[in-house]
CSV table of C-alpha atoms in Angstrom, one decimal:
chain,number,residue,atom,x,y,z
A,29,UNK,CA,-5.8,6.6,-18.4
A,30,UNK,CA,-5.5,8.4,-15.0
A,31,UNK,CA,-3.0,7.2,-12.5
A,32,UNK,CA,-4.3,8.4,-9.1
A,33,UNK,CA,-1.0,8.2,-7.2
A,34,UNK,CA,0.7,10.5,-9.7
A,35,UNK,CA,-2.3,12.8,-9.8
A,36,UNK,CA,-2.5,12.9,-6.0
A,37,UNK,CA,1.0,14.3,-5.9
A,38,UNK,CA,0.2,17.0,-8.5
A,39,UNK,CA,-3.0,18.0,-6.6
A,40,UNK,CA,-1.1,18.1,-3.3
A,41,UNK,CA,1.4,20.4,-4.9
A,42,UNK,CA,-1.4,22.8,-5.7
A,43,UNK,CA,-3.0,22.4,-2.2
A,44,UNK,CA,0.3,23.4,-0.6
A,45,UNK,CA,-0.2,27.0,-1.9
A,46,UNK,CA,-2.1,27.6,1.3
A,47,UNK,CA,0.6,26.4,3.7
A,48,UNK,CA,3.3,28.1,1.7
A,49,UNK,CA,1.4,31.5,1.9
A,50,UNK,CA,1.2,31.1,5.7
A,51,UNK,CA,4.9,30.3,6.0
A,52,UNK,CA,5.8,33.3,4.0
A,53,UNK,CA,3.8,35.6,6.3
A,54,UNK,CA,5.3,33.9,9.4
A,55,UNK,CA,8.9,34.1,8.2
A,56,UNK,CA,8.5,37.6,7.0
A,57,UNK,CA,7.4,38.7,10.4
A,58,UNK,CA,10.4,36.8,12.0
A,59,UNK,CA,12.7,38.7,9.7
A,60,UNK,CA,11.0,42.0,10.2
A,61,UNK,CA,10.8,41.5,14.0
A,62,UNK,CA,13.3,38.9,15.0
A,63,UNK,CA,13.2,37.5,18.5
A,64,UNK,CA,15.8,38.6,20.9
A,65,UNK,CA,19.1,36.9,20.3
A,66,UNK,CA,18.5,36.0,16.7
A,67,UNK,CA,21.8,36.3,14.8
A,68,UNK,CA,22.4,37.0,11.1
A,69,UNK,CA,23.0,33.4,10.3
A,70,UNK,CA,19.5,32.5,11.5
A,71,UNK,CA,18.0,35.5,9.7
A,72,UNK,CA,19.7,34.3,6.5
A,73,UNK,CA,18.1,30.9,7.0
A,74,UNK,CA,14.7,32.6,7.4
A,75,UNK,CA,15.2,34.4,4.1
A,76,UNK,CA,16.2,31.2,2.4
A,77,UNK,CA,13.0,29.5,3.6
A,78,UNK,CA,10.8,32.4,2.6
A,79,UNK,CA,12.4,32.7,-0.8
A,80,UNK,CA,12.0,28.9,-1.4
A,81,UNK,CA,8.3,29.2,-0.5
A,82,UNK,CA,7.9,32.1,-3.0
A,83,UNK,CA,9.7,30.2,-5.7
A,84,UNK,CA,7.4,27.2,-5.2
A,85,UNK,CA,4.3,29.4,-5.4
A,86,UNK,CA,5.6,30.9,-8.6
A,87,UNK,CA,6.1,27.4,-10.0
A,88,UNK,CA,2.6,26.3,-9.1
A,89,UNK,CA,1.2,29.5,-10.6
A,90,UNK,CA,3.1,28.9,-13.8
A,91,UNK,CA,1.5,25.4,-14.0
A,92,UNK,CA,-2.0,26.8,-13.3
A,93,UNK,CA,-1.5,29.4,-16.1
A,94,UNK,CA,-0.4,26.8,-18.6
A,95,UNK,CA,3.2,27.9,-18.7
A,96,UNK,CA,4.8,24.5,-18.2
A,97,UNK,CA,5.0,21.5,-20.5
A,98,UNK,CA,4.3,17.9,-19.6
A,99,UNK,CA,1.3,15.7,-19.2
A,100,UNK,CA,0.6,16.5,-15.6
A,101,UNK,CA,1.1,20.3,-15.8
A,102,UNK,CA,-1.1,20.4,-18.9
A,103,UNK,CA,-3.8,18.3,-17.1
A,104,UNK,CA,-3.8,20.8,-14.2
A,105,UNK,CA,-3.8,23.8,-16.5
A,106,UNK,CA,-6.7,22.3,-18.5
A,107,UNK,CA,-8.8,22.0,-15.3
A,108,UNK,CA,-7.7,25.4,-14.0
A,109,UNK,CA,-8.8,27.0,-17.2
A,110,UNK,CA,-12.4,26.7,-16.2
A,111,UNK,CA,-11.5,28.5,-12.9
A,112,UNK,CA,-10.0,31.7,-14.2
A,113,UNK,CA,-11.2,33.9,-11.4
A,114,UNK,CA,-9.6,31.5,-8.8
A,115,UNK,CA,-6.3,31.4,-10.7
A,116,UNK,CA,-6.4,35.2,-10.8
A,117,UNK,CA,-6.8,35.5,-7.1
A,118,UNK,CA,-4.0,33.0,-6.5
A,119,UNK,CA,-1.8,34.9,-9.0
A,120,UNK,CA,-2.4,38.2,-7.0
A,121,UNK,CA,-1.3,36.5,-3.8
A,122,UNK,CA,1.8,35.1,-5.4
A,123,UNK,CA,2.7,38.7,-6.6
A,124,UNK,CA,2.3,40.0,-3.1
A,125,UNK,CA,4.4,37.2,-1.7
A,126,UNK,CA,7.1,38.0,-4.2
A,127,UNK,CA,6.9,41.7,-3.3
A,128,UNK,CA,7.3,40.8,0.4
A,129,UNK,CA,10.5,38.8,-0.4
A,130,UNK,CA,11.9,41.5,-2.6
A,131,UNK,CA,11.1,44.3,-0.1
A,132,UNK,CA,12.7,42.3,2.8
A,133,UNK,CA,15.9,42.2,0.8
A,134,UNK,CA,16.0,46.0,0.7
A,135,UNK,CA,13.9,48.7,2.2
A,136,UNK,CA,11.7,47.1,4.8
A,137,UNK,CA,9.4,50.1,5.3
A,138,UNK,CA,6.6,48.7,3.1
A,139,UNK,CA,6.7,45.2,4.4
A,140,UNK,CA,4.0,45.8,7.0
A,141,UNK,CA,1.5,47.1,4.5
A,142,UNK,CA,2.4,44.2,2.1
A,143,UNK,CA,1.8,41.7,4.9
A,144,UNK,CA,-1.5,43.3,5.7
A,145,UNK,CA,-2.5,43.0,2.1
A,146,UNK,CA,-1.2,39.4,2.0
A,147,UNK,CA,-3.4,38.6,5.0
A,148,UNK,CA,-6.4,40.4,3.5
A,149,UNK,CA,-6.1,38.4,0.2
A,150,UNK,CA,-5.7,35.1,2.1
A,151,UNK,CA,-8.9,35.9,4.1
A,152,UNK,CA,-10.5,37.2,1.0
A,153,UNK,CA,-11.1,34.0,-0.9
A,154,UNK,CA,-7.6,32.8,-2.0
A,155,UNK,CA,-7.6,29.7,0.1
A,156,UNK,CA,-11.2,28.9,-1.1
A,157,UNK,CA,-9.9,29.3,-4.6
A,158,UNK,CA,-7.1,26.8,-4.0
A,159,UNK,CA,-9.7,24.4,-2.5
A,160,UNK,CA,-12.0,24.9,-5.5
A,161,UNK,CA,-9.3,24.0,-8.0
A,162,UNK,CA,-8.2,21.0,-6.0
A,163,UNK,CA,-11.7,19.8,-5.7
A,164,UNK,CA,-12.1,20.1,-9.5
A,165,UNK,CA,-8.9,18.1,-10.0
A,166,UNK,CA,-10.1,15.4,-7.7
A,167,UNK,CA,-13.4,15.3,-9.5
A,168,UNK,CA,-11.7,14.8,-12.8
A,169,UNK,CA,-9.6,11.9,-11.3
A,170,UNK,CA,-12.7,10.3,-9.9
A,171,UNK,CA,-14.5,10.7,-13.2
A,172,UNK,CA,-11.6,9.0,-15.0
A,173,UNK,CA,-11.6,6.2,-12.5
A,174,UNK,CA,-15.3,5.6,-12.9
A,175,UNK,CA,-14.9,5.7,-16.7
A,176,UNK,CA,-12.0,3.1,-16.4
A,177,UNK,CA,-14.2,0.9,-14.2
A,178,UNK,CA,-17.0,1.1,-16.7
A,179,UNK,CA,-14.7,0.2,-19.6
A,180,UNK,CA,-13.4,-2.7,-17.6
A,181,UNK,CA,-16.9,-3.9,-16.8
A,182,UNK,CA,-17.9,-3.6,-20.5
A,183,UNK,CA,-14.8,-5.5,-21.6
A,184,UNK,CA,-15.5,-8.2,-19.0
A,185,UNK,CA,-19.1,-8.5,-20.2
A,186,UNK,CA,-17.9,-8.8,-23.8
A,187,UNK,CA,-15.3,-11.5,-23.0
A,188,UNK,CA,-17.9,-13.4,-21.0
A,189,UNK,CA,-20.4,-13.3,-23.8
A,190,UNK,CA,-17.7,-14.4,-26.3
A,191,UNK,CA,-16.7,-17.3,-24.1
A,192,UNK,CA,-20.3,-18.3,-23.7
A,193,UNK,CA,-20.8,-18.3,-27.4
A,194,UNK,CA,-17.6,-20.3,-27.9
A,195,UNK,CA,-18.9,-22.9,-25.4
A,196,UNK,CA,-22.3,-23.1,-27.4
A,197,UNK,CA,-20.4,-23.5,-30.6
A,198,UNK,CA,-18.2,-26.2,-29.1
A,199,UNK,CA,-21.3,-28.1,-27.9
A,200,UNK,CA,-22.9,-27.8,-31.3
A,201,UNK,CA,-19.8,-29.0,-33.1
A,202,UNK,CA,-19.5,-31.9,-30.7
A,203,UNK,CA,-23.1,-32.9,-31.4
A,204,UNK,CA,-22.5,-32.7,-35.2
A,205,UNK,CA,-19.3,-34.8,-34.8
A,206,UNK,CA,-21.3,-37.4,-32.7
A,207,UNK,CA,-24.0,-37.6,-35.4
A,208,UNK,CA,-21.3,-37.9,-38.1
A,209,UNK,CA,-19.7,-40.8,-36.2
A,210,UNK,CA,-23.0,-42.6,-36.0
A,211,UNK,CA,-23.6,-42.2,-39.7
A,212,UNK,CA,-20.0,-43.3,-40.5
A,213,UNK,CA,-20.6,-46.5,-38.4
A,214,UNK,CA,-23.8,-47.2,-40.3
A,215,UNK,CA,-22.0,-46.8,-43.7
A,216,UNK,CA,-19.3,-49.3,-42.8
A,217,UNK,CA,-16.3,-49.2,-45.0
A,218,UNK,CA,-17.8,-46.5,-47.2
A,219,UNK,CA,-18.1,-44.2,-44.1
A,220,UNK,CA,-14.4,-44.4,-43.0
A,221,UNK,CA,-13.6,-41.0,-44.5
A,222,UNK,CA,-16.6,-39.5,-42.7
A,223,UNK,CA,-15.5,-41.2,-39.5
A,224,UNK,CA,-12.1,-39.5,-39.7
A,225,UNK,CA,-13.8,-36.1,-40.3
A,226,UNK,CA,-16.1,-36.8,-37.4
A,227,UNK,CA,-13.1,-37.6,-35.1
A,228,UNK,CA,-11.4,-34.3,-36.1
A,229,UNK,CA,-14.6,-32.4,-35.4
A,230,UNK,CA,-14.9,-34.0,-32.0
A,231,UNK,CA,-11.3,-32.9,-31.2
A,232,UNK,CA,-12.1,-29.4,-32.4
A,233,UNK,CA,-15.2,-29.2,-30.3
A,234,UNK,CA,-13.3,-30.3,-27.2
A,235,UNK,CA,-10.6,-27.7,-27.9
A,236,UNK,CA,-13.2,-25.0,-28.2
A,237,UNK,CA,-14.8,-25.9,-25.0
A,238,UNK,CA,-11.4,-26.0,-23.2
A,239,UNK,CA,-10.7,-22.5,-24.4
A,240,UNK,CA,-14.1,-21.3,-23.3
A,241,UNK,CA,-13.6,-22.5,-19.7
A,242,UNK,CA,-9.9,-21.6,-19.3
């Protein structure tokens, strides 16, 4: 059964692909063209942030491509499987993001062209692809929630019907016990055994009715 809070966190993790891609571009430009007065310590911090964003994007891609075990990753991968073209666009952006991080660590001459391609892919439908997959995940959560509500309603209706039947049975048994008590009284001493049985039936009927209304 779906647990929306847990699913919400998983979906948010996919949705952050957009913001992570934007951070990668921003920090890459800060590293490539640092503001005046930026020291090496700050540049190293920029690289750490950029590399962390790339690592997170790689992890989300691995989940989307069914490369991670676990209930939640498998659920995401199962939904993403129907969005192969969206996953492919996301994967391309992750590759470019990784290339930017790798290039910044060495020869920076190709970074500008990589950033241009990164921007082009982002504007070329990647963000829409992320939204498409997230919408599909939310739709699945909502469908599961609706199914759970339907099951609960069906169970409640079944219980209600069962209790109503128990109450009818209790009333019927009580009536039978009352008739038996009358017949036992008419029979005098010969009806004492029937009277005992009638009393037990009356107690049983009362117990059934108590259970039905509890």
